[in-house]
Coordinates of N, CA and C in Angstrom, one line a residue:
R1 N 135.9 52.8 -90.4 CA 135.7 51.4 -90.4 C 135.3 51.0 -89.0
D2 N 134.3 50.1 -89.0 CA 133.8 49.6 -87.7 C 134.9 48.7 -87.1
R3 N 135.2 49.0 -85.8 CA 136.3 48.3 -85.1 C 135.8 47.1 -84.2
A4 N 134.6 46.7 -84.3 CA 134.1 45.6 -83.5 C 134.3 44.3 -84.2
F5 N 135.0 43.4 -83.5 CA 135.2 42.0 -84.1 C 133.9 41.4 -84.5
A6 N 132.9 41.6 -83.7 CA 131.6 40.9 -83.9 C 130.9 41.3 -85.3
S7 N 131.4 42.4 -85.8 CA 130.8 42.9 -87.1 C 131.4 42.1 -88.3
Y8 N 132.6 41.5 -88.1 CA 133.2 40.7 -89.2 C 133.4 39.2 -88.9
E9 N 133.7 38.9 -87.6 CA 133.8 37.5 -87.2 C 134.8 36.7 -88.1
D10 N 135.9 37.3 -88.4 CA 136.9 36.7 -89.2 C 138.2 36.6 -88.4
V11 N 138.6 35.4 -87.9 CA 139.8 35.3 -87.1 C 141.1 35.3 -87.8
E12 N 141.1 35.1 -89.1 CA 142.3 35.2 -89.9 C 142.5 36.6 -90.5
A13 N 141.6 37.1 -91.2 CA 141.8 38.4 -91.9 C 141.7 39.6 -90.9
R14 N 141.0 39.5 -89.8 CA 140.9 40.5 -88.8 C 140.6 41.9 -89.4
Y15 N 139.5 41.9 -90.1 CA 139.1 43.2 -90.8 C 139.0 44.4 -89.9
E16 N 138.5 44.1 -88.6 CA 138.3 45.2 -87.7 C 139.7 45.9 -87.3
R17 N 140.8 45.3 -87.6 CA 142.1 45.9 -87.3 C 142.7 46.6 -88.5
R18 N 142.1 46.5 -89.7 CA 142.7 47.1 -90.9 C 142.5 48.6 -90.8
P19 N 143.5 49.3 -91.4 CA 143.4 50.8 -91.3 C 142.3 51.3 -92.3
S20 N 141.9 52.5 -92.0 CA 141.0 53.3 -92.9 C 141.8 54.4 -93.4
A21 N 141.4 54.9 -94.6 CA 142.1 56.1 -95.2 C 141.0 57.1 -95.5
W22 N 141.4 58.4 -95.2 CA 140.6 59.5 -95.5 C 141.4 60.3 -96.5
V23 N 140.8 60.5 -97.7 CA 141.5 61.2 -98.8 C 140.9 62.6 -98.9
R24 N 141.8 63.6 -98.9 CA 141.3 65.0 -98.9 C 142.0 65.6 -100.2
P25 N 141.2 66.1 -101.1 CA 141.7 66.8 -102.3 C 142.4 68.1 -101.9
L26 N 143.5 68.4 -102.5 CA 144.2 69.7 -102.3 C 144.1 70.5 -103.6
G27 N 143.7 71.8 -103.5 CA 143.6 72.6 -104.7 C 142.3 72.4 -105.4
D28 N 142.1 72.9 -106.6 CA 140.9 72.9 -107.3 C 140.9 71.7 -108.3
W29 N 140.1 70.7 -108.1 CA 140.0 69.6 -109.0 C 138.9 69.8 -110.0
G30 N 138.1 70.8 -109.8 CA 137.0 71.1 -110.7 C 135.9 70.1 -110.5
P31 N 134.8 70.3 -111.2 CA 133.6 69.4 -111.0 C 133.9 67.9 -111.4
G32 N 133.3 67.0 -110.7 CA 133.5 65.6 -111.1 C 132.9 64.7 -110.0
R33 N 133.3 63.5 -110.0 CA 132.8 62.5 -109.0 C 133.8 61.5 -108.7
V34 N 133.6 60.8 -107.5 CA 134.4 59.7 -107.1 C 133.6 58.4 -107.5
E35 N 134.2 57.5 -108.2 CA 133.6 56.2 -108.5 C 134.2 55.1 -107.7
L36 N 133.4 54.3 -107.2 CA 133.8 53.1 -106.4 C 133.7 51.9 -107.3
L37 N 134.7 51.1 -107.4 CA 134.7 49.9 -108.3 C 135.0 48.7 -107.5
Q38 N 134.1 47.7 -107.7 CA 134.3 46.4 -107.0 C 134.8 45.4 -108.1
L39 N 136.0 44.9 -107.9 CA 136.6 44.0 -108.9 C 136.3 42.5 -108.5
P40 N 136.0 41.7 -109.5 CA 135.8 40.3 -109.1 C 137.0 39.6 -108.6
T41 N 136.9 38.8 -107.6 CA 138.1 38.0 -107.1 C 137.7 36.6 -106.9
P42 N 138.6 35.6 -106.9 CA 138.3 34.2 -106.7 C 137.9 33.9 -105.2
D43 N 138.3 34.8 -104.3 CA 138.0 34.5 -102.9 C 138.2 35.8 -102.0
E44 N 137.9 35.7 -100.8 CA 137.9 36.9 -99.9 C 139.3 37.4 -99.5
T45 N 140.4 36.7 -99.9 CA 141.7 37.1 -99.5 C 142.3 38.2 -100.3
H46 N 141.6 38.5 -101.5 CA 142.1 39.6 -102.4 C 141.3 40.8 -102.1
D47 N 142.0 41.9 -101.8 CA 141.3 43.2 -101.7 C 140.7 43.6 -103.1
N48 N 139.5 44.0 -103.1 CA 138.9 44.2 -104.5 C 138.1 45.4 -104.7
V49 N 138.2 46.4 -103.8 CA 137.4 47.6 -103.9 C 138.4 48.8 -104.1
V50 N 138.2 49.6 -105.2 CA 139.0 50.7 -105.5 C 138.2 51.9 -105.7
A51 N 138.7 53.1 -105.5 CA 138.0 54.3 -105.8 C 138.9 55.2 -106.7
Y52 N 138.3 56.0 -107.6 CA 139.1 56.9 -108.4 C 138.2 58.1 -108.8
W53 N 138.9 59.2 -109.2 CA 138.2 60.4 -109.5 C 137.9 60.5 -111.0
V54 N 136.7 60.9 -111.4 CA 136.3 61.1 -112.8 C 135.9 62.6 -113.0
P55 N 136.7 63.3 -113.8 CA 136.3 64.7 -114.0 C 135.0 64.8 -114.8
A56 N 134.2 65.9 -114.5 CA 132.9 66.0 -115.2 C 133.1 66.1 -116.7
T57 N 134.2 66.8 -117.1 CA 134.5 66.9 -118.5 C 135.8 66.1 -118.7
L58 N 135.8 65.0 -119.5 CA 137.0 64.2 -119.7 C 137.9 64.9 -120.6
P59 N 139.2 64.9 -120.3 CA 140.2 65.5 -121.2 C 140.4 64.7 -122.4
A60 N 141.0 65.4 -123.4 CA 141.4 64.6 -124.7 C 142.5 63.7 -124.3
P61 N 142.6 62.5 -125.0 CA 143.6 61.6 -124.7 C 145.0 62.3 -124.8
G62 N 145.9 62.0 -123.9 CA 147.2 62.5 -123.8 C 147.3 63.9 -123.1
T63 N 146.2 64.5 -122.7 CA 146.2 65.7 -122.0 C 146.5 65.5 -120.6
P64 N 147.6 66.1 -120.1 CA 148.0 65.9 -118.7 C 147.0 66.6 -117.7
M65 N 146.9 66.0 -116.6 CA 146.0 66.6 -115.5 C 146.8 66.4 -114.2
D66 N 146.9 67.5 -113.4 CA 147.6 67.4 -112.1 C 146.6 67.4 -111.0
F67 N 146.7 66.5 -110.0 CA 145.9 66.4 -108.9 C 146.8 66.2 -107.7
A68 N 146.5 67.0 -106.6 CA 147.2 66.8 -105.4 C 146.2 66.4 -104.3
Y69 N 146.6 65.5 -103.4 CA 145.7 65.1 -102.3 C 146.6 64.7 -101.1
E70 N 145.9 64.5 -100.0 CA 146.5 64.1 -98.8 C 145.7 62.9 -98.3
I71 N 146.5 61.8 -97.9 CA 145.9 60.6 -97.3 C 146.2 60.6 -95.9
S72 N 145.2 60.5 -95.0 CA 145.3 60.3 -93.6 C 145.0 58.8 -93.3
W73 N 146.0 58.1 -92.8 CA 145.7 56.7 -92.5 C 145.3 56.7 -91.0
Q74 N 144.3 55.9 -90.7 CA 143.6 55.9 -89.4 C 143.4 54.6 -88.8
G75 N 143.5 54.5 -87.5 CA 143.3 53.3 -86.8 C 142.0 53.5 -85.9
D76 N 142.2 53.4 -84.6 CA 141.0 53.5 -83.7 C 140.4 54.9 -83.7
V77 N 141.2 55.9 -83.8 CA 140.7 57.3 -83.9 C 140.6 57.6 -85.3
Q78 N 139.3 57.9 -85.7 CA 139.1 58.1 -87.2 C 138.4 59.5 -87.4
Q79 N 138.8 60.1 -88.5 CA 138.2 61.3 -89.0 C 136.9 60.8 -89.7
R80 N 135.8 61.5 -89.4 CA 134.5 61.1 -90.0 C 134.1 62.2 -91.0
P81 N 133.1 61.9 -91.8 CA 132.5 62.9 -92.7 C 131.9 64.0 -91.8
P82 N 131.9 65.2 -92.3 CA 131.5 66.3 -91.4 C 130.0 66.3 -91.1
G83 N 129.2 65.6 -91.9 CA 127.7 65.6 -91.6 C 127.3 64.4 -90.8
S84 N 127.1 63.3 -91.5 CA 126.7 62.0 -90.8 C 127.2 60.9 -91.7
W85 N 127.2 59.7 -91.1 CA 127.7 58.5 -91.8 C 126.9 57.3 -91.5
V86 N 127.1 56.3 -92.3 CA 126.4 55.0 -92.1 C 127.1 54.3 -91.0
T87 N 126.3 53.8 -90.1 CA 126.8 53.0 -89.0 C 126.6 51.5 -89.2
Q88 N 125.5 51.2 -89.9 CA 125.2 49.8 -90.3 C 124.1 49.7 -91.3
S89 N 124.1 48.6 -92.1 CA 123.0 48.4 -93.0 C 122.7 46.9 -93.0
R90 N 121.4 46.6 -93.2 CA 121.0 45.3 -93.2 C 120.1 45.1 -94.4
R91 N 120.0 43.8 -94.8 CA 119.2 43.5 -96.0 C 118.3 42.3 -95.7
G92 N 117.1 42.3 -96.2 CA 116.2 41.2 -96.0 C 115.0 41.4 -96.8
I93 N 113.9 40.6 -96.5 CA 112.7 40.8 -97.3 C 111.8 41.8 -96.6
G94 N 111.9 41.9 -95.2 CA 111.2 42.9 -94.5 C 109.7 42.6 -94.4
Y95 N 109.0 43.4 -93.6 CA 107.6 43.2 -93.3 C 106.8 44.1 -94.3
T96 N 105.8 43.5 -94.8 CA 104.9 44.3 -95.7 C 103.5 43.7 -95.6
K97 N 102.5 44.5 -95.8 CA 101.1 44.0 -95.8 C 100.7 43.4 -97.1
Q98 N 101.5 43.5 -98.1 CA 101.2 42.9 -99.4 C 101.2 41.4 -99.4
D99 N 100.5 40.9 -100.4 CA 100.5 39.4 -100.5 C 101.9 39.0 -100.8
A100 N 102.4 37.9 -100.2 CA 103.8 37.4 -100.4 C 104.2 37.2 -101.8
R101 N 103.2 36.8 -102.6 CA 103.5 36.5 -104.0 C 104.0 37.8 -104.8
Q102 N 103.5 39.0 -104.3 CA 103.9 40.2 -104.9 C 105.3 40.6 -104.6
L103 N 105.9 40.0 -103.6 CA 107.3 40.3 -103.1 C 108.4 39.8 -104.0
A104 N 108.0 39.0 -105.0 CA 109.1 38.4 -105.9 C 110.0 39.5 -106.4
G105 N 111.3 39.3 -106.1 CA 112.3 40.3 -106.6 C 112.5 41.5 -105.8
Q106 N 111.7 41.6 -104.7 CA 111.9 42.8 -103.8 C 112.9 42.5 -102.7
V107 N 113.6 43.5 -102.3 CA 114.6 43.4 -101.2 C 114.4 44.7 -100.4
Q108 N 114.5 44.5 -99.1 CA 114.4 45.7 -98.2 C 115.7 45.9 -97.5
F109 N 116.1 47.2 -97.4 CA 117.4 47.6 -96.7 C 117.0 48.5 -95.5
V110 N 117.7 48.3 -94.4 CA 117.5 49.2 -93.3 C 118.9 49.7 -93.0
I111 N 119.1 51.0 -93.1 CA 120.4 51.7 -93.0 C 120.4 52.7 -91.9
D112 N 121.3 52.6 -90.9 CA 121.4 53.6 -89.8 C 122.5 54.6 -90.1
F113 N 122.2 55.9 -89.7 CA 123.1 57.0 -89.9 C 123.3 57.7 -88.5
S114 N 124.5 58.1 -88.2 CA 124.8 58.9 -87.0 C 125.7 60.0 -87.4
G115 N 125.8 61.0 -86.6 CA 126.7 62.1 -86.8 C 126.2 63.5 -86.4
P116 N 127.0 64.5 -86.3 CA 126.7 65.8 -85.8 C 125.5 66.5 -86.6
A117 N 125.4 66.2 -87.9 CA 124.3 66.8 -88.7 C 123.0 66.3 -88.3
L118 N 122.9 65.2 -87.6 CA 121.6 64.6 -87.2 C 121.4 64.8 -85.7
D119 N 122.4 65.0 -84.9 CA 122.3 65.0 -83.5 C 121.3 66.0 -83.0
G120 N 121.3 67.2 -83.5 CA 120.4 68.3 -83.0 C 119.0 68.3 -83.6
L121 N 118.7 67.4 -84.5 CA 117.4 67.5 -85.2 C 116.3 66.9 -84.3
P122 N 115.2 67.6 -84.2 CA 114.1 67.1 -83.4 C 113.5 65.8 -84.1
P123 N 112.8 65.0 -83.4 CA 112.3 63.8 -84.0 C 111.3 64.0 -85.1
A124 N 110.6 65.2 -85.1 CA 109.6 65.5 -86.1 C 110.3 66.2 -87.3
A125 N 111.6 66.4 -87.4 CA 112.2 67.1 -88.5 C 111.9 66.4 -89.8
A126 N 111.8 67.1 -90.8 CA 111.4 66.6 -92.2 C 112.6 66.1 -92.9
V127 N 113.2 65.0 -92.3 CA 114.4 64.4 -93.0 C 113.9 63.4 -94.1
R128 N 114.5 63.5 -95.2 CA 114.0 62.7 -96.4 C 115.1 61.7 -96.7
A129 N 114.7 60.5 -97.1 CA 115.5 59.5 -97.7 C 115.5 59.7 -99.2
V130 N 116.7 59.9 -99.7 CA 116.9 60.1 -101.2 C 117.6 58.9 -101.7
A131 N 116.9 58.1 -102.5 CA 117.5 56.9 -103.0 C 117.3 56.8 -104.5
S132 N 118.3 56.1 -105.2 CA 118.2 55.8 -106.6 C 118.7 54.4 -106.9
A133 N 118.2 53.9 -108.0 CA 118.7 52.6 -108.5 C 119.1 52.8 -110.0
D134 N 120.0 51.9 -110.4 CA 120.3 52.0 -111.8 C 119.2 51.5 -112.7
A135 N 119.4 51.3 -114.0 CA 118.3 50.9 -114.9 C 117.7 49.5 -114.6
N136 N 118.4 48.7 -113.8 CA 117.9 47.4 -113.5 C 117.1 47.3 -112.2
G137 N 116.8 48.4 -111.6 CA 116.1 48.4 -110.3 C 115.1 49.6 -110.2
R138 N 114.1 49.4 -109.3 CA 113.2 50.4 -109.0 C 113.1 50.6 -107.5
V139 N 113.2 51.8 -107.0 CA 113.0 52.1 -105.6 C 111.5 52.2 -105.4
L140 N 111.0 51.3 -104.6 CA 109.5 51.3 -104.4 C 109.1 52.1 -103.1
E141 N 110.0 52.2 -102.2 CA 109.7 52.9 -100.9 C 111.1 53.4 -100.4
Q142 N 111.0 54.6 -99.8 CA 112.2 55.2 -99.2 C 111.7 56.1 -98.0
L143 N 112.0 55.7 -96.8 CA 111.6 56.3 -95.6 C 112.8 56.7 -94.8
A144 N 112.7 57.8 -94.0 CA 113.7 58.2 -93.0 C 112.9 58.6 -91.8
Y145 N 113.4 58.1 -90.6 CA 112.8 58.3 -89.3 C 113.8 58.2 -88.2
P146 N 113.6 58.9 -87.1 CA 114.5 58.8 -86.0 C 114.4 57.4 -85.3
N147 N 115.6 56.9 -84.8 CA 115.7 55.7 -84.1 C 116.0 56.0 -82.7
P148 N 115.1 56.1 -81.8 CA 115.3 56.6 -80.4 C 116.2 55.6 -79.6
A149 N 116.2 54.3 -80.0 CA 117.0 53.3 -79.3 C 118.5 53.6 -79.4
S150 N 118.9 54.0 -80.6 CA 120.3 54.3 -80.8 C 120.7 55.8 -81.0
K151 N 119.6 56.6 -80.8 CA 119.8 58.1 -81.0 C 120.4 58.4 -82.3
S152 N 119.9 57.7 -83.3 CA 120.4 57.9 -84.7 C 119.2 58.1 -85.6
W153 N 119.4 58.1 -86.9 CA 118.3 58.1 -87.9 C 118.4 56.9 -88.7
R154 N 117.3 56.4 -89.1 CA 117.2 55.1 -89.9 C 116.5 55.4 -91.2
M155 N 117.0 54.7 -92.2 CA 116.4 54.8 -93.6 C 116.0 53.3 -93.9
T156 N 114.8 53.2 -94.5 CA 114.3 52.0 -94.9 C 114.0 52.1 -96.4
L157 N 114.6 51.2 -97.2 CA 114.4 51.2 -98.7 C 113.8 49.9 -99.1
R158 N 112.8 49.9 -100.0 CA 112.3 48.7 -100.6 C 112.6 48.8 -102.1
V159 N 113.3 47.8 -102.6 CA 113.8 47.9 -104.0 C 113.3 46.7 -104.7
Q160 N 113.0 46.8 -106.0 CA 112.7 45.7 -106.9 C 113.6 45.6 -108.0
R161 N 114.1 44.4 -108.3 CA 114.9 44.1 -109.4 C 114.0 44.0 -110.7
I162 N 114.6 44.4 -111.8 CA 113.8 44.2 -113.0 C 114.2 42.9 -113.7
D163 N 115.5 42.7 -113.9 CA 116.1 41.4 -114.4 C 116.9 40.8 -113.3
P164 N 116.3 39.7 -112.7 CA 117.0 39.0 -111.6 C 118.4 38.5 -111.9
S165 N 118.7 38.3 -113.2 CA 120.0 37.8 -113.5 C 121.1 38.9 -113.6
L166 N 120.7 40.1 -113.4 CA 121.7 41.2 -113.4 C 121.8 42.0 -112.1
P167 N 122.9 42.6 -111.8 CA 123.1 43.3 -110.5 C 122.3 44.7 -110.6
V168 N 122.1 45.2 -109.4 CA 121.4 46.6 -109.3 C 122.3 47.4 -108.4
E169 N 122.7 48.6 -108.9 CA 123.5 49.5 -108.1 C 122.6 50.5 -107.4
L170 N 122.7 50.6 -106.1 CA 121.8 51.5 -105.3 C 122.6 52.6 -104.6
R171 N 122.0 53.7 -104.5 CA 122.7 54.9 -103.8 C 121.6 55.5 -102.9
A172 N 122.0 56.0 -101.8 CA 121.0 56.7 -100.9 C 121.7 57.6 -99.9
F173 N 121.0 58.7 -99.5 CA 121.6 59.6 -98.5 C 120.4 60.3 -97.8
L174 N 120.7 61.0 -96.7 CA 119.6 61.7 -96.0 C 119.7 63.2 -96.4
Q175 N 118.5 63.8 -96.4 CA 118.4 65.2 -96.8 C 117.4 65.9 -95.9
H176 N 117.7 67.2 -95.6 CA 116.8 68.1 -94.8 C 116.8 69.5 -95.4
D177 N 115.7 70.0 -95.8 CA 115.6 71.4 -96.3 C 116.5 71.5 -97.5
N178 N 116.6 70.5 -98.4 CA 117.4 70.5 -99.6 C 118.9 70.5 -99.3
H179 N 119.3 70.2 -98.0 CA 120.7 70.1 -97.7 C 121.0 68.6 -97.4
T180 N 122.1 68.2 -98.0 CA 122.6 66.8 -97.8 C 123.1 66.7 -96.4
L181 N 122.6 65.7 -95.6 CA 123.0 65.5 -94.2 C 124.0 64.4 -94.0
S182 N 124.1 63.5 -95.0 CA 124.9 62.3 -94.8 C 125.8 62.0 -96.0
E183 N 126.7 61.1 -95.7 CA 127.5 60.5 -96.8 C 126.5 59.7 -97.6
T184 N 126.9 59.3 -98.8 CA 126.1 58.5 -99.7 C 126.4 57.0 -99.5
W185 N 125.3 56.2 -99.1 CA 125.4 54.8 -99.0 C 125.3 54.2 -100.4
T186 N 126.1 53.2 -100.7 CA 126.1 52.5 -102.0 C 126.0 51.0 -101.7
Y187 N 125.3 50.3 -102.6 CA 125.2 48.9 -102.4 C 125.1 48.3 -103.8
N188 N 125.8 47.3 -104.1 CA 125.7 46.5 -105.3 C 124.9 45.2 -105.1
L189 N 123.7 45.2 -105.4 CA 122.8 44.1 -105.2 C 123.0 43.1 -106.3
L190 N 123.7 42.0 -106.0 CA 124.2 41.0 -106.9 C 123.0 40.1 -107.3
P191 N 123.1 39.4 -108.5 CA 122.1 38.4 -108.8 C 122.1 37.3 -107.9
E192 N 121.0 36.6 -107.7 CA 120.9 35.5 -106.7 C 120.9 34.2 -107.5

């Protein structure tokens, strides 16, 4: 979690002081995935994001499953993913040479990544932005390039909604030589 007050600007909730948790599976969980779920809430005072494990093969109803894990609660000193992680992301219309009327429904994201997997890469390294959208979105552009000002790597995504009344779930990460370099950035682009 970012610890800078300026990133949140909330004098009551003080999000920059809230702990982070690093969950490490113990033993063999088998193939599967972690799903992140955002629950609707009436206001910002309710915590509304949860994560849970989904096995690749779902068990029959009533079949017990055992999972062991360790949670490390963290404050100012944080354990980071071993590769690289998102340091910030921004959303806007962005610059394009296209006629402005063609931009209807398009959104641009700029996502910065830092970490040891990126630190030693030369600026000309063939780092790829790998991005996907659910059925309600199209990834029109995905670029990865070094950011010399912050000694990090930057990803730029341009996405188009198909139905503006529905959300779009986005996922993106950095890759080099078919090796994943970063955590996966996720974003739920809500209807406007």
